[in-house]
Amino acid sequence: MLHIKCPHCGLRSQNEFSYGGDASVKRPELNKEVSDQDWDNFVYLRKSQRGKHLELWQHISGCRQWIKVERDTFTHEIFKTLKANEEV
Amino acid sequence: MSENFRIEKGGLINRNKKISFKFNGKKYFGFEGDTLASALIANGVHLVGRSFKYHRPRGFFGAGVDEPYAIVQMNRNNEVDPNVRATEQELFEGLEAKSVNCWPNVDFDIGAINNFLGKFFPAGFYYKTFMWPRSFWYKVYEPIIRKAAGFGAASIKHDKERYEHKYEYCDLLITGSGPSGLASAYAAAQNGAKVILAEDKSRFGGSLLTSEVTIGNQSGQEWAEKIISELKSMPNVIVKNRSQVFGYYDHNMLVMSERVSDHLPKTEKYIPKQRLWYIRAKEVIISSGSIERPLVFGNNDTPGVMLSSAAKEYLKIYGVLVGKKPLVFTNNDSGYETAIEFKKNGVDPIVLDTRKDPNSEIIKEAKQLNINIKSSYVVVTAKGYKKVKSADIAKISDDKKNLSNIENIQCDCICVSGFWTPTIHLASQSGNKTKFNDEIDAFIPSQSKQKETTLGSANGIFTLEETLKTSFEKGSELSKQITNKENNVSIPTVVEKKSSNHDKFWCVPLPEGKNYKRFLDFQNDVAVSDIQLALREGYRSIEHVKRYTTLGMATDQGRTSNLNGLQLVSDIENKVVPQVGHTTFRPPYSPVSIGAIVGREIGKHSKPTRKSPMHYWHEKNNAVFVDAGVWLRPRYYKQGNENLFEASKREAKNVRQNVGVCDVTTLGKIDIKGPDSAEFLNRVYTNAWLKLPVGKARYGVMLREDGIVMDDGTTTRISENHYHMTTTTAQAANVLSHLEYYLQLVWPELNVNVVSSTEQWAGAAIAGPKSREVLQKLFPDLNVSNEGLPFMGYMEGNLFGVNAKIYRISFSGELAYEVNVESDNGNYMWEKIMEIGKEFNIQPYGTEALSTLRIEMGHVAGSELDGRTIPYDNSLDGLVSKKKDFIGKRSLSKTAYIAPDRQKVVGVVPLDKKTSIPEGSYIVKDAKAKLPNPKLGHVSASCWSVEYDNPFSLAIIKDGKNMIGQKLFAMSPLKNKTIPVEIVSSHYVDPKGERVRS
Ligand SMILES: [Zn+2]
C-alpha cells in the first residue's frame, strides 16, 4: 500500500485516496471547435507509462482535494506531490 | 501409548502439565509447551503424511517454519483448518489432527503406486500427459489429480472463527527475536524509538534457545529472557510472539499475522483466532535468521531423515530424541553440536563428515566425548520405507566424484547439515538486490530499495560475537536518526566455540548401477533427475525451471530447497550460482489463512450499513428491507400473509388511487453555493440552467465526457447563489467527486463550493391524487394550491414546529411532493405524515412499488442509465441543449450516437397479458432462428402495471423508435422462457404527463 503525502494533510495511506489517471491531460476548452481526433484522444487515449508518471489522486477520505502525484509506475517511488494548481 | 522418546529431564516444556491429543484418530499424550510435532516424535510417531506427487511416506524434516512435510489438517471447534504445519502447531488439550495427502489412510496409501510408477511421473508430467485428449482434462484428469494431490481439504462451511485487522505505525519493525533481533530492539528501545519486535514462534530467543554460548555472565537463553522481559516493560515497545511478518510491500508497509488463539483449546468468546497487522515502519530490521540446508543423497526423504538443527531443537527445547541410533551427516561444524547433545543425553551418534580433515573447538569437544567420527564419509542412501532402518554409507574421494567402501550401518535417524541459508525472503520482497556470497554459498541482501537492514545470520553472519556487535550498533544508529536520542548500551562479552570452514559439497553422487531418487524439494517431490530432465528439454531460465518442475513452489517457498536447486542448475550449466540467479520471492513467506486476510469484513460487515432516521419506524411496521448501495431501504411493508408481489401491488395501487409516502432519505444531496453556481450547473448538466428562477426546481441529466449518462436528478435554486442538488442513491459519491474534479482541476476560476448534505436531510415523498390534501394539512399556513406551489416549485415551511423544505417533484408520475427536514426530525415528520394522512388512506410504500410506478410511467432510472446509454437512447433528447456546451456534448455527435437505428427505450407488453418478462431477457425477431440468435436489445426493468393490471417492461432495443407496434419475442435462456410480446411506447401510463401538473 502506497504512502502518499497529501500537500494539504500530510502523509497518508493509499486507502484514503482514489486514483484519477493521467494528470497531464488537458480538457479542450468549452465552446471551441475540436476535431474528432483531438476529442477522441482527450476522452480515450492514455499512455500506459512505465516509469515516471504524473497522475491525479483525490484525497477522498480526507480533505477531498484533487492532487497531483509524480510516481514511478514500475517501482512505485513517489517523487513529489503537488496541489491541483501547482505545476511540476 | 507411552512416550518412549522423551528424555527424563531438560527442555523448556512444562512437565507438570500432561496434555492428551489425537492424531489420525489415535490418542497420545504430550506436555504443555510441546508442538504437535514434538509430541508425536516423543511418542515415536514419524509417519505423518504422504508426499505431493509420489505419495511417499513423509515424516518430520524441520522443527518450525522450515518444515516442508508435516502438514496436517486440524479439527478445532468442529472447524476444519487445512494446511497447518505440525511443527508450528502448539499442543493443547483435546487437539485433533489428521494427515493429508493420503487415501484411504497414512499407512496404506493408494496413491503410493505413483512412487513405483515413478518413471511415468517426470518433470512436467502434468503438462505433458494430461493435455490429451483435451476434453478429458476437466472431466477426468483434473478431478482425479485434485483428489490425489493438494495439502488438505478446505472446509465448505462458513468459518465461524473471528479474525481481526489492526493498523500500526512504528519507528522500527524488527522481524525475529534471535540474537540480532533482541540486540537491535534493545538498542533502539533505549534511544526512545517506537519498536515492534515480532517473533514467529511461541518462545523468544531464536538460536539462543538451542546454542551453547555465554553472554556476559549468563547463558544465551538467560540473556534472551532478561532482554525480552526488559523490552516488555518499556512503554515504547510492542513485543509479539506467534507473529509472522509474511509480506514486505511498498513504502515500508509490512503485514504480519498473529496467531492469537490457534494454540488454545477453545476460542473464548471475543478472542479472535488470528489478527492481521498492517504495519507502516520508518525502518525495518530483518533478523529472520537462517535455515539449515539439506544434503542430497539417495532416498533422503525417508521419514527419520531430518535437519540436524531440528534434531537439536527437539532435544533442547522439547526434551525429545528423534532417534536412539542417530547418524549425523554433515559438511560443517553444526552437525557436531547436534551429535554432542545426543551424547550428553546418553545416546551414541555416528558422525559422517564430508570433509577430509576437519578441525575446530567443537570437533575437539566431540572427540573428547568419544563420539565416533568418520571423515570423508557420506550417506549414499537411506534404507527403510516408512522409517529409516539403516543407511548405506561410503568413503568419498577427495575430488568428491567417487565412492568406495560402501557398507550398510544400522540407524534410526539421519540428521543432516549442509550449512546454512540466510532467510532473505523479506529483504527480497522489499526489492533488495540480493547478491551471492561465495563464502557461504548463499544469497544475502545487498542494495536496499526500501528502508530495511538485514542483520545476523540472515545477513550471512554466523558468529554470535559479530552478530551482537553489529546489531547493537545498527539498532542504535537507526533509532538515533529518528529520535535524536542516544543512550549508549555496552556490548556484552561473548563466549562461543569457533567453527571451521564448511565443505561446499552438497550432493552425493550415485553409486554405479543405482538410481536412487535424490530429492531437492521435499514438499513438491522434485528430485535431482527432474531438474536434469528439465534442462535436457531446454529449460534455461530458473523461473521456467521452477514452474516446469514445481521446484520451490507452494507453501514451502523453497526454504530448504532453493539453494541446492540452484547449485544443481549451475553445475549442469557450468555456470556459477549468481549467474543463474534465484527466483522471485513473493509474499506470503508462509501461508496465511483467507479468514485473516478478510478480517471482519464479512457478510453484512463488508461495508457499513446506512439506515435512514425512519428506519425503526419501518421495522416496527413490518418493512422487508433491501440493500440499496450501502443503504437499507424498505422494499415493501408486509400486511398479513402478503408476499412481495401482492404487497407492492397494493402499495402502488394506493399511490395511484389515494396517497402513499416513501422514504427518500437515501437520495444523494449536494449543497452548491457561490456566485458562479448557475454557470457551473450549466456546464455540468445537458440542459439550460442560467435562467432557473429562485424557488424553482429543474430536472437535469449529467454526462461523462464520453457522452454516456452519468446521473440524473433535480436541482433547486434555494436562493440567488445557493442550489440543492439531488442525485441517485447509487451515484451520490461519484457525482460529488465528479463536481469536485471540474471545480478544482478544470475550471478553478469558477467560484463555487460543493459539499455533500445527504446525511443532513431526511426525506419523504408524498405521492398520489390526494397528496395535496395531506400537504395542506401538514402546512395549514401555506398556499399549496397548483398556483401557490406549481409543479417544480419549492417552498419552505414549518411542520408542527420543525423547519421543512417542500419540493414539488415527482418520481412516481403522480401529483407528488418531497418534504425534507433535518435528519434528527425525520422520524417526527414521518409520524406526522402518517397521522395526518390517515383520513386520506395514506400507506407507506417501498422500493418495489416505487419501481412499478416509475416503470409504467416510462421514467428511466439506474437500469436504463446503466453506464452504456446516451441521452437519446433514453428519449431525453429534449434535455440536450443545442445552444450551449457542457460536459460530454462533443461526444454526442459521434457517428454511432447519431445513427438512425440507434437503440432506444421502449415499452414491452406480453401478448397474453399474463406472463411476466424476466429482466435481462433478450428481444429477438424470430424465436426459432439459428443460434446465435441476433438480439435487438434487452429488457431492462419489469413490473406488474397496476394501472392496466398486466405485466409491463422497459427494454432498450435497436431502432427502438421504429419498433413501436411490432410483434417480437422476449427470450430468457436463464429461465428457459420465450414470450411473444408487443413493443409499445415506454410511457405506458399518462403519456402526456398531466397528473404531475394537476
Ligand atoms: Zn488531504
mmCIF file of C-alpha atoms and ligand atoms in Angstrom, chain A residues 6-10 17 59 62-65, ligand 1:
data_model
loop_
_atom_site.group_PDB
_atom_site.id
_atom_site.type_symbol
_atom_site.label_atom_id
_atom_site.label_comp_id
_atom_site.label_asym_id
_atom_site.label_seq_id
_atom_site.Cartn_x
_atom_site.Cartn_y
_atom_site.Cartn_z
ATOM 1 C CA CYS A 6 -1.223 14.947 0.570
ATOM 2 C CA PRO A 7 0.025 18.542 0.158
ATOM 3 C CA HIS A 8 -2.845 19.660 2.387
ATOM 4 C CA CYS A 9 -2.920 16.946 5.090
ATOM 5 C CA GLY A 10 0.451 15.187 5.137
ATOM 6 C CA PHE A 17 -7.216 8.187 -1.800
ATOM 7 C CA HIS A 59 -7.906 12.584 -1.041
ATOM 8 C CA GLY A 62 -9.517 13.283 3.849
ATOM 9 C CA CYS A 63 -9.638 16.852 2.596
ATOM 10 C CA ARG A 64 -11.346 15.809 -0.690
ATOM 11 C CA GLN A 65 -8.809 17.772 -2.697
HETATM 12 ZN ZN ZN C 1 -5.648 15.850 2.109
#
